[in-house]
Coordinates of C-alpha atoms and ligand atoms in Angstrom, one line a residue:
M252 CA -8.6 11.7 38.7
P253 CA -9.6 8.9 36.3
D254 CA -13.3 8.8 35.5
D255 CA -14.4 5.4 36.6
R256 CA -18.2 5.8 35.9
P257 CA -19.5 2.9 33.8
H258 CA -19.3 3.4 30.0
F259 CA -22.5 3.0 28.0
F260 CA -20.8 1.1 25.2
D261 CA -19.6 -1.6 27.6
Q262 CA -23.2 -2.4 28.6
T263 CA -25.7 -5.0 27.5
P264 CA -29.5 -4.3 28.1
E265 CA -29.2 -6.5 31.2
T266 CA -26.2 -4.9 32.7
L267 CA -27.7 -1.4 32.1
A268 CA -31.0 -2.5 33.5
D269 CA -29.2 -3.6 36.7
L270 CA -27.4 -0.2 36.9
C271 CA -30.7 1.6 36.4
A272 CA -32.3 -0.4 39.2
G273 CA -29.4 0.4 41.5
W274 CA -29.9 4.1 40.8
G275 CA -33.6 3.9 41.5
L276 CA -34.7 4.1 37.9
P277 CA -37.1 1.6 36.3
R278 CA -35.3 -1.2 34.5
F279 CA -37.1 -0.4 31.2
R280 CA -35.1 2.8 31.0
A281 CA -32.2 0.6 29.8
K282 CA -34.2 -0.4 26.7
Q283 CA -35.1 3.2 26.0
V284 CA -31.5 4.3 26.2
F285 CA -30.3 1.5 23.9
G286 CA -33.0 2.6 21.4
W287 CA -31.7 6.2 21.5
V288 CA -28.1 5.3 21.1
Y289 CA -28.1 2.5 18.5
A290 CA -31.3 3.1 16.6
K291 CA -31.4 6.9 16.6
G292 CA -27.8 7.7 17.0
V293 CA -28.3 10.0 20.1
A294 CA -25.8 9.5 22.8
D295 CA -26.6 12.6 24.9
P296 CA -29.1 11.7 27.6
R297 CA -30.3 15.2 27.8
Q298 CA -31.7 14.8 24.3
M299 CA -33.6 11.6 25.2
T300 CA -36.9 13.3 25.3
N301 CA -39.1 10.3 26.3
L302 CA -37.2 10.2 29.7
S303 CA -38.2 12.4 32.6
A304 CA -36.0 15.4 33.2
R305 CA -34.8 13.9 36.5
D306 CA -33.8 10.6 34.8
R307 CA -32.0 12.4 32.0
E308 CA -29.9 14.3 34.5
L309 CA -29.2 11.3 36.6
L310 CA -28.1 9.2 33.5
A311 CA -25.8 12.1 32.4
D312 CA -24.3 12.2 35.8
R313 CA -23.8 8.4 36.4
L314 CA -23.0 7.1 33.0
R315 CA -20.3 8.0 30.5
F316 CA -21.5 7.9 26.9
V317 CA -19.0 8.9 24.3
T318 CA -15.6 8.8 25.9
G319 CA -12.4 9.9 24.2
Q320 CA -12.5 12.7 21.7
V321 CA -12.2 12.8 17.9
V322 CA -9.2 15.1 17.5
R323 CA -8.8 14.7 13.7
H324 CA -11.2 13.7 10.9
Q325 CA -9.7 13.3 7.5
N326 CA -11.3 12.7 4.1
A327 CA -9.5 10.9 1.3
S328 CA -10.1 11.6 -2.4
D329 CA -11.7 8.1 -2.8
G330 CA -14.3 8.7 -0.1
T331 CA -12.4 6.9 2.7
Q332 CA -12.6 8.8 6.0
K333 CA -10.3 8.4 9.0
L334 CA -10.9 9.4 12.7
L335 CA -8.2 9.9 15.2
I336 CA -9.6 9.3 18.7
D337 CA -7.8 10.5 21.9
W338 CA -8.9 8.3 24.7
N339 CA -7.4 10.5 27.3
P340 CA -8.0 14.1 26.2
A341 CA -6.5 17.0 28.2
P342 CA -9.1 18.8 30.3
G343 CA -10.6 21.7 28.3
S344 CA -9.5 20.5 24.8
T345 CA -11.9 21.4 22.1
G346 CA -12.0 18.3 19.9
V347 CA -12.3 17.7 16.3
S348 CA -10.4 19.4 13.5
L349 CA -11.7 18.6 10.1
Q350 CA -9.1 18.2 7.4
L351 CA -10.1 17.7 3.7
M352 CA -6.6 16.9 2.4
P353 CA -3.9 17.1 4.9
A354 CA -0.5 18.2 3.8
D355 CA 1.1 15.6 5.9
D356 CA -0.1 13.0 8.3
D357 CA 1.4 13.6 11.7
P358 CA 1.5 10.4 13.6
P359 CA -0.6 10.5 16.7
P360 CA 0.8 10.1 20.2
S361 CA 0.1 7.2 22.5
D362 CA -3.5 7.0 24.0
Q363 CA -4.8 7.7 20.5
T364 CA -6.0 5.3 18.0
E365 CA -7.3 5.6 14.4
C366 CA -10.3 4.0 12.8
V367 CA -11.5 4.2 9.2
M368 CA -14.7 4.2 7.2
I369 CA -14.4 2.7 3.8
P370 CA -17.5 3.2 1.6
T371 CA -17.7 0.9 -1.5
A372 CA -20.1 1.5 -4.4
G373 CA -22.4 -1.4 -5.3
D374 CA -22.7 -3.0 -8.7
A375 CA -25.0 -5.5 -10.4
N376 CA -23.7 -8.3 -8.1
R377 CA -23.1 -6.5 -4.9
R378 CA -24.8 -4.1 -2.7
P379 CA -23.0 -1.0 -1.6
R380 CA -20.9 -1.5 1.6
R381 CA -19.9 0.8 4.4
T382 CA -17.1 -0.9 6.2
A383 CA -15.7 0.3 9.5
C384 CA -12.1 -0.7 10.1
I385 CA -11.5 -0.5 13.9
S386 CA -8.6 -0.9 16.3
S387 CA -8.5 -3.3 19.3
Q388 CA -5.4 -2.0 21.0
V389 CA -3.3 1.1 21.3
G390 CA -0.4 0.2 19.2
C391 CA 0.4 -3.5 18.6
P392 CA 2.5 -6.1 20.4
V393 CA 3.3 -8.2 17.3
G394 CA 5.7 -5.8 15.5
C395 CA 5.4 -7.0 11.9
K396 CA 8.4 -5.6 10.2
F397 CA 6.4 -3.9 7.4
C398 CA 3.7 -2.3 9.5
A399 CA 3.3 1.2 10.8
S400 CA 1.0 0.2 13.7
G401 CA 3.6 -2.1 15.2
L402 CA 6.4 0.4 15.1
G403 CA 6.1 1.7 18.7
G404 CA 5.0 -1.6 20.3
L405 CA 2.0 -1.9 22.5
D406 CA 0.7 1.0 24.7
G407 CA -2.4 -0.7 26.0
N408 CA -5.6 -2.5 25.4
L409 CA -8.9 -0.9 24.4
T410 CA -12.0 -1.8 26.4
A411 CA -15.0 -3.4 24.7
G412 CA -16.8 -0.1 25.0
Q413 CA -14.0 1.7 23.3
I414 CA -14.0 -0.8 20.5
V415 CA -17.8 -0.6 19.9
Q416 CA -17.7 3.2 20.2
Q417 CA -15.3 3.5 17.2
A418 CA -17.8 1.7 15.0
W419 CA -20.7 3.8 16.4
Q420 CA -18.7 7.1 15.9
L421 CA -17.7 6.2 12.3
Q422 CA -21.4 5.6 11.6
Q423 CA -22.5 8.9 13.1
L424 CA -19.7 11.2 12.0
T425 CA -18.9 10.1 8.5
H426 CA -22.5 10.6 7.3
V427 CA -22.4 7.8 4.7
G428 CA -25.2 5.7 6.3
R429 CA -25.5 2.7 8.5
L430 CA -22.6 0.4 8.7
T431 CA -22.8 -2.9 6.7
N432 CA -19.4 -4.4 7.7
V433 CA -16.9 -4.2 10.5
V434 CA -13.3 -5.4 10.2
F435 CA -10.9 -5.7 13.1
M436 CA -8.0 -4.7 10.9
G437 CA -6.9 -1.4 12.6
M438 CA -4.3 -1.2 15.2
G439 CA -3.6 -4.2 17.4
E440 CA -3.9 -7.9 17.5
P441 CA -7.5 -8.8 18.4
M442 CA -6.5 -12.2 19.8
A443 CA -4.2 -10.4 22.3
N444 CA -7.2 -8.6 23.7
L445 CA -10.0 -11.1 23.5
R446 CA -11.4 -10.1 26.9
A447 CA -12.6 -6.9 25.2
V448 CA -12.9 -8.1 21.6
L449 CA -15.4 -11.0 22.3
P450 CA -18.0 -8.8 24.1
A451 CA -17.5 -6.1 21.5
V452 CA -18.3 -8.6 18.7
R453 CA -21.4 -9.6 20.6
T454 CA -22.6 -5.9 20.8
L455 CA -21.8 -5.3 17.1
A456 CA -23.9 -8.3 16.1
A457 CA -26.7 -7.9 18.6
G458 CA -30.2 -6.7 17.6
W459 CA -30.1 -4.3 20.5
G460 CA -26.6 -3.1 19.5
L461 CA -25.3 -2.2 16.0
G462 CA -27.3 -5.1 14.5
L463 CA -24.7 -6.3 12.0
S464 CA -24.8 -9.7 10.5
A465 CA -22.0 -11.7 12.2
R466 CA -20.9 -12.8 8.8
R467 CA -20.1 -9.2 8.0
I468 CA -17.8 -8.9 11.0
T469 CA -14.2 -9.9 10.3
V470 CA -11.7 -10.6 13.0
S471 CA -8.2 -10.6 11.6
T472 CA -5.2 -12.2 13.4
V473 CA -1.6 -13.1 12.8
G474 CA -2.6 -16.4 14.3
V475 CA -3.1 -17.4 17.9
P476 CA -4.6 -20.9 17.9
A477 CA -6.0 -20.7 21.4
G478 CA -7.7 -17.4 20.5
I479 CA -9.1 -18.7 17.3
R480 CA -10.7 -21.6 19.2
K481 CA -12.2 -19.1 21.8
L482 CA -13.6 -17.0 18.9
A483 CA -15.2 -20.2 17.6
D484 CA -16.8 -20.8 21.0
L485 CA -18.6 -17.5 20.7
D486 CA -21.1 -19.4 18.5
L487 CA -21.4 -16.5 16.0
P488 CA -20.5 -17.1 12.4
V489 CA -17.9 -14.3 12.4
T490 CA -15.5 -14.2 9.5
L491 CA -11.9 -15.2 10.5
A492 CA -9.0 -13.7 8.5
V493 CA -5.5 -15.1 9.2
S494 CA -2.7 -12.7 8.2
L495 CA -0.3 -15.2 6.7
H496 CA 1.9 -12.9 4.7
A497 CA 4.5 -15.6 4.0
P498 CA 3.9 -19.2 2.7
N499 CA 6.6 -20.9 4.8
D500 CA 7.7 -20.6 8.4
Q501 CA 11.2 -19.4 7.6
L502 CA 10.1 -16.4 5.7
R503 CA 7.2 -15.7 8.0
Q504 CA 9.5 -15.6 11.0
Q505 CA 11.6 -12.9 9.2
I506 CA 8.6 -10.5 8.8
I507 CA 6.3 -11.5 11.7
P508 CA 8.1 -11.9 15.1
W509 CA 5.2 -13.9 16.6
A510 CA 5.6 -16.5 13.9
E511 CA 8.4 -17.9 15.9
F512 CA 5.9 -19.2 18.4
V513 CA 3.3 -20.6 16.0
S514 CA 3.9 -22.7 12.9
I515 CA 1.8 -22.5 9.7
Q516 CA 0.8 -26.1 10.4
Q517 CA -0.6 -25.1 13.8
L518 CA -2.4 -22.2 12.2
T519 CA -4.0 -24.3 9.6
D520 CA -5.1 -26.9 12.2
A521 CA -6.8 -24.1 14.2
G522 CA -8.3 -22.7 11.0
R523 CA -9.8 -26.1 10.2
D524 CA -11.2 -26.4 13.7
Y525 CA -12.8 -22.9 13.2
F526 CA -14.4 -24.0 9.9
A527 CA -15.7 -27.3 11.5
K528 CA -17.3 -25.4 14.4
T529 CA -18.7 -22.3 12.6
G530 CA -19.1 -23.4 9.0
R531 CA -17.2 -20.3 8.0
E532 CA -14.4 -20.5 5.4
V533 CA -11.2 -18.9 6.7
T534 CA -9.7 -16.2 4.7
L535 CA -5.9 -15.9 4.3
E536 CA -4.6 -12.3 4.1
Y537 CA -1.4 -11.9 2.2
I538 CA 0.4 -8.6 1.9
L539 CA 2.6 -8.6 -1.2
L540 CA 6.0 -7.1 -0.4
G541 CA 8.0 -6.3 -3.5
H542 CA 10.7 -8.9 -4.1
V543 CA 10.2 -10.4 -0.6
N544 CA 7.2 -12.7 -0.7
D545 CA 5.9 -12.1 -4.2
R546 CA 8.0 -14.6 -6.2
P547 CA 6.3 -17.4 -8.2
E548 CA 7.6 -20.1 -5.8
H549 CA 5.9 -18.3 -2.9
A550 CA 2.6 -18.3 -4.9
R551 CA 3.0 -22.1 -5.4
E552 CA 3.7 -22.7 -1.7
L553 CA 0.8 -20.4 -0.7
A554 CA -1.6 -22.4 -3.0
T555 CA -0.6 -25.6 -1.0
V556 CA -1.4 -23.9 2.3
A557 CA -4.7 -22.5 1.1
K558 CA -5.8 -25.8 -0.3
R559 CA -4.9 -27.6 3.0
L560 CA -7.1 -25.1 4.8
R561 CA -9.7 -24.9 2.0
S562 CA -9.5 -21.1 2.4
N563 CA -9.7 -18.2 0.0
V564 CA -6.9 -15.7 -0.3
N565 CA -7.0 -11.9 -0.2
L566 CA -3.9 -10.4 -1.8
I567 CA -3.1 -6.9 -0.7
R568 CA -0.5 -4.7 -2.4
Y569 CA 1.9 -3.3 0.3
N570 CA 1.4 0.4 1.1
E571 CA 4.8 2.0 1.7
V572 CA 5.6 3.3 5.2
A573 CA 8.2 6.0 5.5
G574 CA 11.3 4.6 7.1
L575 CA 10.6 1.0 6.5
P576 CA 12.6 -1.0 3.9
Y577 CA 9.7 -2.6 2.0
A578 CA 8.4 -1.6 -1.4
R579 CA 5.1 -1.9 -3.2
P580 CA 5.2 -4.9 -5.5
D581 CA 5.3 -4.4 -9.3
D582 CA 2.0 -4.8 -11.1
A583 CA 3.3 -7.6 -13.3
D584 CA 4.5 -9.6 -10.3
V585 CA 1.1 -9.1 -8.6
L586 CA -0.8 -10.4 -11.6
R587 CA 1.6 -13.3 -12.0
F588 CA 1.2 -14.2 -8.3
Q589 CA -2.6 -14.1 -8.6
S590 CA -2.7 -16.1 -11.8
I591 CA -0.6 -18.9 -10.2
L592 CA -3.0 -19.1 -7.3
K593 CA -6.0 -19.1 -9.6
S594 CA -4.5 -21.8 -11.8
A595 CA -4.1 -24.0 -8.7
G596 CA -7.8 -23.6 -8.0
V597 CA -7.5 -21.1 -5.1
N598 CA -10.3 -18.5 -4.8
T599 CA -8.2 -15.3 -4.9
H600 CA -9.1 -11.6 -4.6
L601 CA -6.9 -8.7 -5.1
R602 CA -8.0 -6.0 -2.6
A603 CA -8.0 -2.4 -3.8
S604 CA -6.0 -0.1 -1.6
R605 CA -8.3 2.6 -0.1
G606 CA -7.4 5.9 1.6
R607 CA -3.7 5.9 0.6
D608 CA -3.6 9.7 0.6
I609 CA -4.5 9.9 4.3
A610 CA -2.4 6.9 5.4
A611 CA -5.6 4.9 6.1
A612 CA -4.7 1.9 4.1
C613 CA -3.8 -1.5 5.5
G614 CA -0.6 -1.4 7.6
Q615 CA -0.5 2.4 7.5
L616 CA -2.4 3.2 10.8
R617 CA 0.0 4.2 13.5
H618 CA -0.3 5.2 17.0
E619 CA 2.6 7.2 18.2
A620 CA 5.3 9.6 17.2
A621 CA 7.7 6.8 16.2
A622 CA 11.0 7.7 14.7
V623 CA 10.2 7.3 11.0
Ligands
SF4_971 FE1 0.1 -5.7 14.5 FE2 -1.3 -6.2 12.3 FE3 0.6 -4.4 12.2 FE4 1.3 -7.0 12.5 S1 0.3 -6.0 10.7 S2 2.2 -5.2 13.7 S3 -0.4 -7.7 13.7 S4 -1.3 -4.3 13.4

């Protein structure tokens, strides 16, 4: 029997207060419970000691708190940590196995998703960051040709509560401190699950929730113009990252199946609207695939697109996925590509790959035992 009790991480203080009132509890219980979960990191009502024993039991009975089960917790040599969450665990299963350096990274079955904590040391110009990379769907419907997450297609959408819970669990279980950033760059296309992603973003940014600055929340998309406009309507200055990955429609359609439905021109129009409404510069994400999209002419075309959008560009070296025919680009090609963009006046960053030894890097998260 599916457990259809409400999930705490789906709630706002108002909806939980309504539930409490319906259960005969005072409405202010909701505020107390929110304080326990988000401020103190306690999600077991039996440990909420300023609630009466009766109310603790009632909440434990009526409300689900942490759903799903962390079935694997991996640590990479660079400090990156990855959780595998089973959203439909078998009755009686015991939960987490802690692995320091796995010999191999068995792909998880469906109903499971991965999320990653990426701690980054600070320097003279930047404070340390603790970035949660979370998933919005089980699998992904887009099927980018180079990506592990899209290999098995889409198995389902996560709820808002399941999305928020990933960030909360990363904060609690990785013991690196409070989150500073969240990126929707795990499994899934956030714009294909906006019904859950938009309320999740609100909870991540709310003072009563995880309390992140909206600017430090990045929603990454292959580009769905209607979705980009709905995100702008949220009226939060969330960072929008568009995964371009190719500088012209022809090449883009070869590696991103959804590019057939949306041209780069339509994407840049939606990106300009986003900037006009939120004041946030759009970031273009560009995975460099060796000898596919990393040629000098591609860099020159990309510079034209970036300038049209007035966006900055994040370059990411491709991380190999077993069974896929793409290669990591040569260092010399990457530097030449970056230098062409910079010479054209485009603000460009080369992102470091993190967590490669536990397959936690960009495009390496996967969700099912695909034939690779
Ligand atoms: Fe989906 Fe992103 Fe992978 Fe493309 S790169 S298949 S959009 S998860």
